[in-house]
XYZ file of C-alpha atoms in Angstrom:
403
model
C 23.434 89.918 18.631
C 23.024 86.568 20.373
C 23.058 83.546 18.094
C 21.327 80.197 18.113
C 24.561 78.593 19.328
C 24.178 80.486 22.606
C 20.540 79.431 22.848
C 21.433 75.792 22.299
C 24.152 75.970 24.939
C 21.566 77.277 27.406
C 19.258 74.353 26.609
C 15.961 74.384 24.732
C 14.412 71.008 25.551
C 10.676 71.449 26.092
C 10.711 75.125 25.126
C 8.397 76.445 22.427
C 10.724 78.198 19.961
C 9.319 80.536 17.312
C 11.444 80.494 14.150
C 10.715 83.410 11.838
C 11.752 81.829 8.549
C 11.471 82.949 4.950
C 9.437 80.281 3.182
C 8.353 82.711 0.460
C 8.940 80.214 -2.325
C 7.723 80.501 -5.924
C 4.666 78.382 -6.656
C 3.081 77.064 -9.836
C -0.350 76.370 -8.406
C 0.570 74.265 -5.375
C 3.889 73.055 -6.814
C 7.070 74.649 -5.445
C 9.376 75.538 -8.329
C 12.396 76.501 -6.195
C 12.794 75.256 -2.608
C 16.053 77.108 -1.910
C 14.621 79.235 0.877
C 13.202 76.195 2.652
C 16.535 74.417 2.476
C 18.259 77.535 3.798
C 16.415 77.399 7.134
C 16.940 73.640 7.614
C 20.124 73.934 9.729
C 18.314 76.086 12.297
C 15.156 73.987 12.429
C 17.116 70.725 12.626
C 19.410 71.984 15.374
C 16.482 73.116 17.518
C 14.448 69.960 16.973
C 17.414 67.699 17.714
C 17.970 69.629 20.947
C 14.405 68.874 22.028
C 12.722 72.208 21.268
C 9.099 72.410 20.191
C 9.672 74.334 16.963
C 7.048 76.706 15.567
C 8.010 77.910 12.092
C 6.318 81.021 10.714
C 6.674 82.938 7.456
C 4.952 85.069 4.865
C 4.308 84.013 1.296
C 3.410 86.440 -1.467
C 1.289 89.520 -0.900
C -2.167 88.551 0.351
C -4.176 91.556 1.493
C -4.341 90.898 5.227
C -6.876 88.079 4.921
C -6.775 84.346 4.136
C -6.244 83.534 0.464
C -5.791 79.877 -0.575
C -3.454 80.927 -3.402
C -0.903 82.030 -0.792
C -1.192 79.157 1.669
C 2.010 77.882 3.279
C 0.705 74.301 3.170
C 2.992 73.301 0.232
C 6.005 74.812 2.025
C 5.132 72.954 5.234
C 4.893 69.689 3.318
C 8.250 70.285 1.634
C 9.866 71.172 4.959
C 8.666 67.827 6.322
C 10.143 65.995 3.333
C 13.501 67.699 3.802
C 13.506 67.032 7.540
C 12.400 63.440 7.065
C 9.788 63.951 9.770
C 6.133 64.862 10.084
C 5.515 68.604 10.275
C 2.214 69.732 11.749
C 0.378 72.529 9.964
C -1.889 75.113 11.564
C -4.547 76.520 9.252
C -4.418 79.946 10.881
C -1.725 82.180 12.398
C -2.782 82.814 16.018
C -6.278 81.331 16.189
C -7.677 78.044 17.442
C -5.739 75.896 14.964
C -2.406 77.550 15.798
C -3.033 77.319 19.531
C -4.027 73.649 19.337
C -1.170 72.747 16.980
C 1.470 74.352 19.189
C -0.063 72.845 22.335
C 0.080 69.411 20.706
C 3.799 69.503 19.964
C 6.096 67.123 21.793
C 9.790 67.770 22.360
C 11.667 67.679 19.062
C 8.581 68.152 16.906
C 8.035 70.883 14.308
C 4.955 72.818 13.222
C 4.308 75.495 10.614
C 1.597 78.105 11.111
C -0.292 79.604 8.192
C 0.873 82.644 6.231
C 1.522 85.516 8.646
C 0.236 88.023 6.104
C -3.246 86.503 6.377
C -3.435 88.767 9.454
C -3.487 92.506 8.681
C -1.474 93.197 11.824
C 1.646 91.620 10.328
C 2.291 94.338 7.774
C 0.325 97.226 9.301
C 1.935 100.658 9.394
C -0.025 101.302 12.591
C 2.254 100.515 15.549
C -0.639 99.527 17.817
C -2.107 97.082 15.288
C 1.284 95.456 14.725
C 1.881 95.294 18.480
C -1.451 93.580 19.071
C -0.598 90.887 16.545
C 2.895 90.502 18.002
C 1.346 90.018 21.456
C -0.794 87.152 20.133
C 2.210 85.520 18.469
C 4.264 85.900 21.654
C 1.556 84.105 23.640
C 2.159 80.958 21.576
C 5.865 80.529 22.392
C 8.746 81.040 24.837
C 11.712 82.038 22.654
C 12.240 83.859 19.345
C 14.776 82.894 16.671
C 15.065 85.203 13.674
C 16.131 83.345 10.549
C 14.110 84.927 7.745
C 16.842 87.031 6.195
C 14.710 87.827 3.164
C 12.327 89.781 5.420
C 14.704 91.616 7.795
C 14.353 94.863 5.837
C 10.619 94.911 6.664
C 9.193 96.564 9.782
C 6.623 93.823 10.257
C 5.178 92.403 13.455
C 6.924 89.019 13.324
C 10.214 90.600 12.243
C 10.448 93.789 14.294
C 7.886 93.797 17.136
C 7.895 90.174 18.272
C 11.598 89.896 19.226
C 11.154 92.679 21.790
C 8.611 90.518 23.613
C 10.729 87.370 23.953
C 14.301 86.238 24.531
C 15.676 86.557 20.990
C 18.488 85.038 18.955
C 19.742 85.025 15.378
C 19.455 81.716 13.552
C 22.246 80.092 11.555
C 21.104 81.645 8.272
C 20.952 85.232 9.512
C 24.297 84.870 11.281
C 25.828 83.600 8.036
C 24.204 86.306 5.884
C 25.388 89.112 8.175
C 28.902 87.694 8.243
C 28.985 87.635 4.439
C 27.669 91.184 4.118
C 30.340 92.445 6.472
C 32.907 91.029 4.040
C 31.316 93.220 1.364
C 31.327 96.400 3.423
C 34.292 96.278 5.817
C 37.885 95.304 5.070
C 36.960 94.235 1.532
C 39.547 92.297 -0.445
C 40.291 93.969 -3.786
C 39.682 94.183 -6.649
C 36.019 94.436 -5.595
C 33.716 93.917 -8.588
C 29.924 94.277 -8.505
C 27.654 92.983 -11.279
C 24.171 94.510 -11.271
C 21.246 93.548 -13.476
C 17.502 93.271 -13.235
C 14.730 95.298 -14.750
C 14.735 98.722 -13.140
C 17.661 101.043 -12.499
C 15.546 102.802 -9.864
C 15.719 99.650 -7.705
C 19.514 99.900 -7.661
C 20.167 103.675 -7.494
C 20.835 103.803 -3.765
C 23.213 100.845 -3.812
C 25.065 102.248 -6.842
C 25.416 105.518 -4.953
C 27.111 103.673 -2.069
C 29.230 101.426 -4.288
C 30.752 104.374 -6.152
C 32.766 104.929 -2.993
C 33.540 101.263 -2.293
C 33.729 99.096 -5.443
C 36.522 99.148 -8.006
C 34.334 98.122 -10.926
C 30.588 97.954 -11.706
C 29.204 95.770 -14.496
C 25.723 96.821 -15.613
C 23.313 94.490 -17.414
C 19.649 93.566 -17.581
C 16.880 96.037 -18.287
C 18.591 98.703 -16.210
C 21.468 98.859 -18.703
C 19.333 100.663 -21.279
C 18.889 103.697 -19.063
C 22.690 103.864 -18.784
C 23.059 103.504 -22.557
C 20.463 106.223 -23.128
C 22.303 108.480 -20.667
C 25.362 108.108 -22.895
C 23.322 109.259 -25.867
C 22.619 105.899 -27.513
C 19.378 104.806 -29.187
C 17.712 102.024 -27.144
C 14.653 101.349 -29.322
C 11.710 99.968 -27.361
C 13.958 98.549 -24.618
C 13.008 99.006 -20.986
C 13.858 102.605 -20.143
C 13.379 104.776 -17.069
C 13.776 108.192 -18.657
C 13.201 109.979 -15.336
C 16.352 108.315 -13.968
C 18.667 109.553 -16.742
C 19.835 112.620 -14.751
C 20.806 110.444 -11.777
C 22.537 107.899 -14.002
C 24.429 110.679 -15.800
C 25.629 112.012 -12.444
C 26.775 108.529 -11.403
C 28.715 108.060 -14.633
C 30.465 111.395 -14.052
C 31.175 110.613 -10.393
C 32.505 107.137 -11.232
C 34.991 108.633 -13.680
C 36.057 111.207 -11.086
C 36.448 108.540 -8.356
C 38.305 106.079 -10.565
C 35.482 103.529 -10.450
C 35.065 101.663 -13.733
C 31.469 101.334 -14.946
C 31.280 98.695 -17.670
C 28.257 98.732 -20.001
C 27.185 96.268 -22.702
C 28.948 96.560 -26.060
C 26.390 94.366 -27.843
C 22.898 93.093 -27.065
C 20.361 90.529 -28.234
C 17.256 92.247 -29.597
C 13.800 91.351 -30.863
C 10.618 93.138 -31.860
C 8.661 91.352 -29.142
C 9.069 89.916 -25.660
C 9.485 86.116 -25.645
C 6.770 83.701 -24.523
C 8.022 82.450 -21.150
C 5.377 79.730 -20.857
C 5.880 77.887 -24.137
C 9.496 79.047 -24.507
C 8.955 79.047 -28.263
C 12.079 80.026 -30.239
C 12.504 83.801 -30.184
C 15.147 84.079 -32.927
C 16.879 87.191 -31.574
C 19.503 89.128 -33.474
C 22.714 90.620 -32.117
C 23.441 94.314 -32.581
C 25.980 96.770 -31.212
C 24.805 98.390 -27.980
C 24.989 101.822 -29.608
C 22.976 100.712 -32.648
C 19.719 99.228 -31.329
C 17.031 99.620 -34.029
C 14.126 101.897 -33.118
C 11.591 99.028 -33.294
C 13.690 96.500 -31.331
C 13.959 95.647 -27.641
C 17.148 94.609 -25.888
C 16.597 91.364 -23.966
C 20.086 90.075 -23.084
C 23.725 91.052 -23.281
C 25.467 89.872 -26.455
C 28.399 87.465 -26.976
C 31.094 90.172 -26.944
C 29.691 91.598 -23.725
C 29.711 88.139 -22.156
C 33.422 87.832 -22.927
C 34.043 91.372 -21.683
C 32.217 90.832 -18.392
C 33.966 87.499 -17.805
C 37.317 89.240 -18.278
C 36.321 92.018 -15.880
C 35.415 89.424 -13.237
C 38.485 87.226 -13.744
C 40.856 89.142 -11.447
C 38.329 89.968 -8.715
C 39.119 89.116 -5.113
C 35.536 89.947 -4.071
C 32.414 89.733 -6.255
C 28.803 90.662 -5.502
C 26.194 89.878 -8.159
C 22.555 90.957 -7.990
C 20.183 90.778 -10.930
C 20.115 88.757 -14.166
C 21.703 90.063 -17.365
C 18.629 89.318 -19.467
C 15.368 87.385 -19.644
C 17.060 84.233 -18.331
C 13.732 82.377 -18.027
C 13.796 81.922 -21.827
C 16.659 79.804 -23.257
C 17.341 82.259 -26.089
C 18.076 85.023 -23.568
C 19.784 83.053 -20.803
C 23.372 83.111 -22.066
C 24.289 86.491 -20.557
C 23.188 85.502 -17.076
C 24.830 82.088 -17.529
C 28.111 83.754 -18.524
C 28.192 85.913 -15.395
C 27.343 82.918 -13.195
C 30.097 80.875 -14.852
C 32.580 83.707 -14.314
C 31.773 83.609 -10.597
C 32.235 79.830 -10.561
C 35.614 80.246 -12.279
C 36.689 83.050 -9.947
C 39.326 82.456 -7.289
C 37.825 85.303 -5.246
C 35.021 85.408 -2.674
C 31.783 85.325 -4.684
C 28.332 86.306 -3.444
C 25.084 85.817 -5.356
C 22.725 88.458 -3.985
C 19.444 86.590 -3.688
C 16.228 87.148 -5.626
C 16.283 86.433 -9.352
C 20.055 85.905 -9.308
C 19.724 82.998 -6.885
C 16.794 81.626 -8.866
C 18.840 81.863 -12.061
C 21.731 79.917 -10.549
C 19.400 77.040 -9.746
C 17.313 77.303 -12.932
C 20.414 77.235 -15.125
C 21.755 74.150 -13.373
C 24.797 75.483 -11.523
C 26.203 73.713 -8.478
C 25.329 76.006 -5.585
C 28.450 74.957 -3.684
C 30.589 76.470 -6.453
C 29.760 79.960 -5.152
C 31.091 81.525 -1.985
C 27.573 82.346 -0.804
C 24.074 82.487 -2.274
C 21.939 84.938 -0.323
C 18.275 84.304 0.407
C 17.411 88.003 0.454
C 17.999 90.202 -2.568
C 16.187 93.248 -1.188
C 17.692 92.854 2.273
C 21.202 92.471 0.835
C 20.850 95.608 -1.272
C 19.524 97.684 1.633
C 22.384 96.507 3.837
C 24.873 97.532 1.152
C 23.077 100.879 0.901
C 23.988 101.437 4.559
C 20.412 101.291 5.829
C 19.444 100.005 9.261
C 17.425 96.840 8.743
C 14.550 96.569 11.268
C 14.815 92.795 11.628
C 18.511 92.924 12.413
C 18.136 95.890 14.764
C 15.450 93.931 16.647
C 17.871 91.069 17.264
C 20.501 93.336 18.829
C 20.598 93.418 22.612
């Protein structure tokens, strides 16, 4: 895989360079609530612009249905990118049409443009190879060189991720090179003890990665909504907590295999419960109660790990040489249910090992809860991509960047 450093050494002045970024930021109307993904691509965009390239940044945002939708416009992301760069960033109001063609043609050396949401064109996400190829051809006509730097999308077989690199000289940007280097530390020659903390809502989202980790990790800490399927598999009452009953057989098999393989699976010993889900908009006091994890009342819902579990998980992370964390421990968006996620984040900050926050809600939680991002070894920009890499899958966007 060639990197941007090789491209820069070859010289890019005057060349039109397509940067496939991941600007899929959360929006409240037109206000960006977390600009982490925009900041993550800055090193690549800055390096290219300073070397005299004419930089064309492209990304998806949300899930529009193959047609323009103002609610998913990249205009706020383009404006924020300009603020972070300290330079004007041109914005094309379409992806490959007249506006994109004119905007790219109007770039001078060292200038940057953003084209509109790639998913406004059905060809971007089409499962039909010919339709994707046709869109990739139109994107390729705009530029001279391809730089892949949207790590959060490399597990998608989309036109701008998979098909376009084959049509142009292609390189990995700084972010993708960094992300791949980190993931290799989690899969090859791992320093031990290797501890993985997994949370989030659904156990089904994590089954494949758990399957792989049972042969690699020394210890798995389970929290979030997925923990209740594990607790149910052990015969405990979980009340009205989030439960995937159809996954109990798989979870039971994993618990048995972990014991056989000497992998420690650590489950909550107490949880915060309530009869109703908290209001995340008003953040009105929820007044949860703490109960033992094996004694959740039938009319109560588990919404965070309890204080004893926080201490337990911190102790299980304390001696780790390598830590990977993906998924919050509870409904961290509400202050009454944020302490479990905060405790895991703090344990990573306190760790002397190599710590990786696996993107998605975990990365959002780190920023929302006010942690210094530099206190972690690495904060990934792609939760789904990270998990699929750890599952051992071939990621289309990375395969496309290989020579």
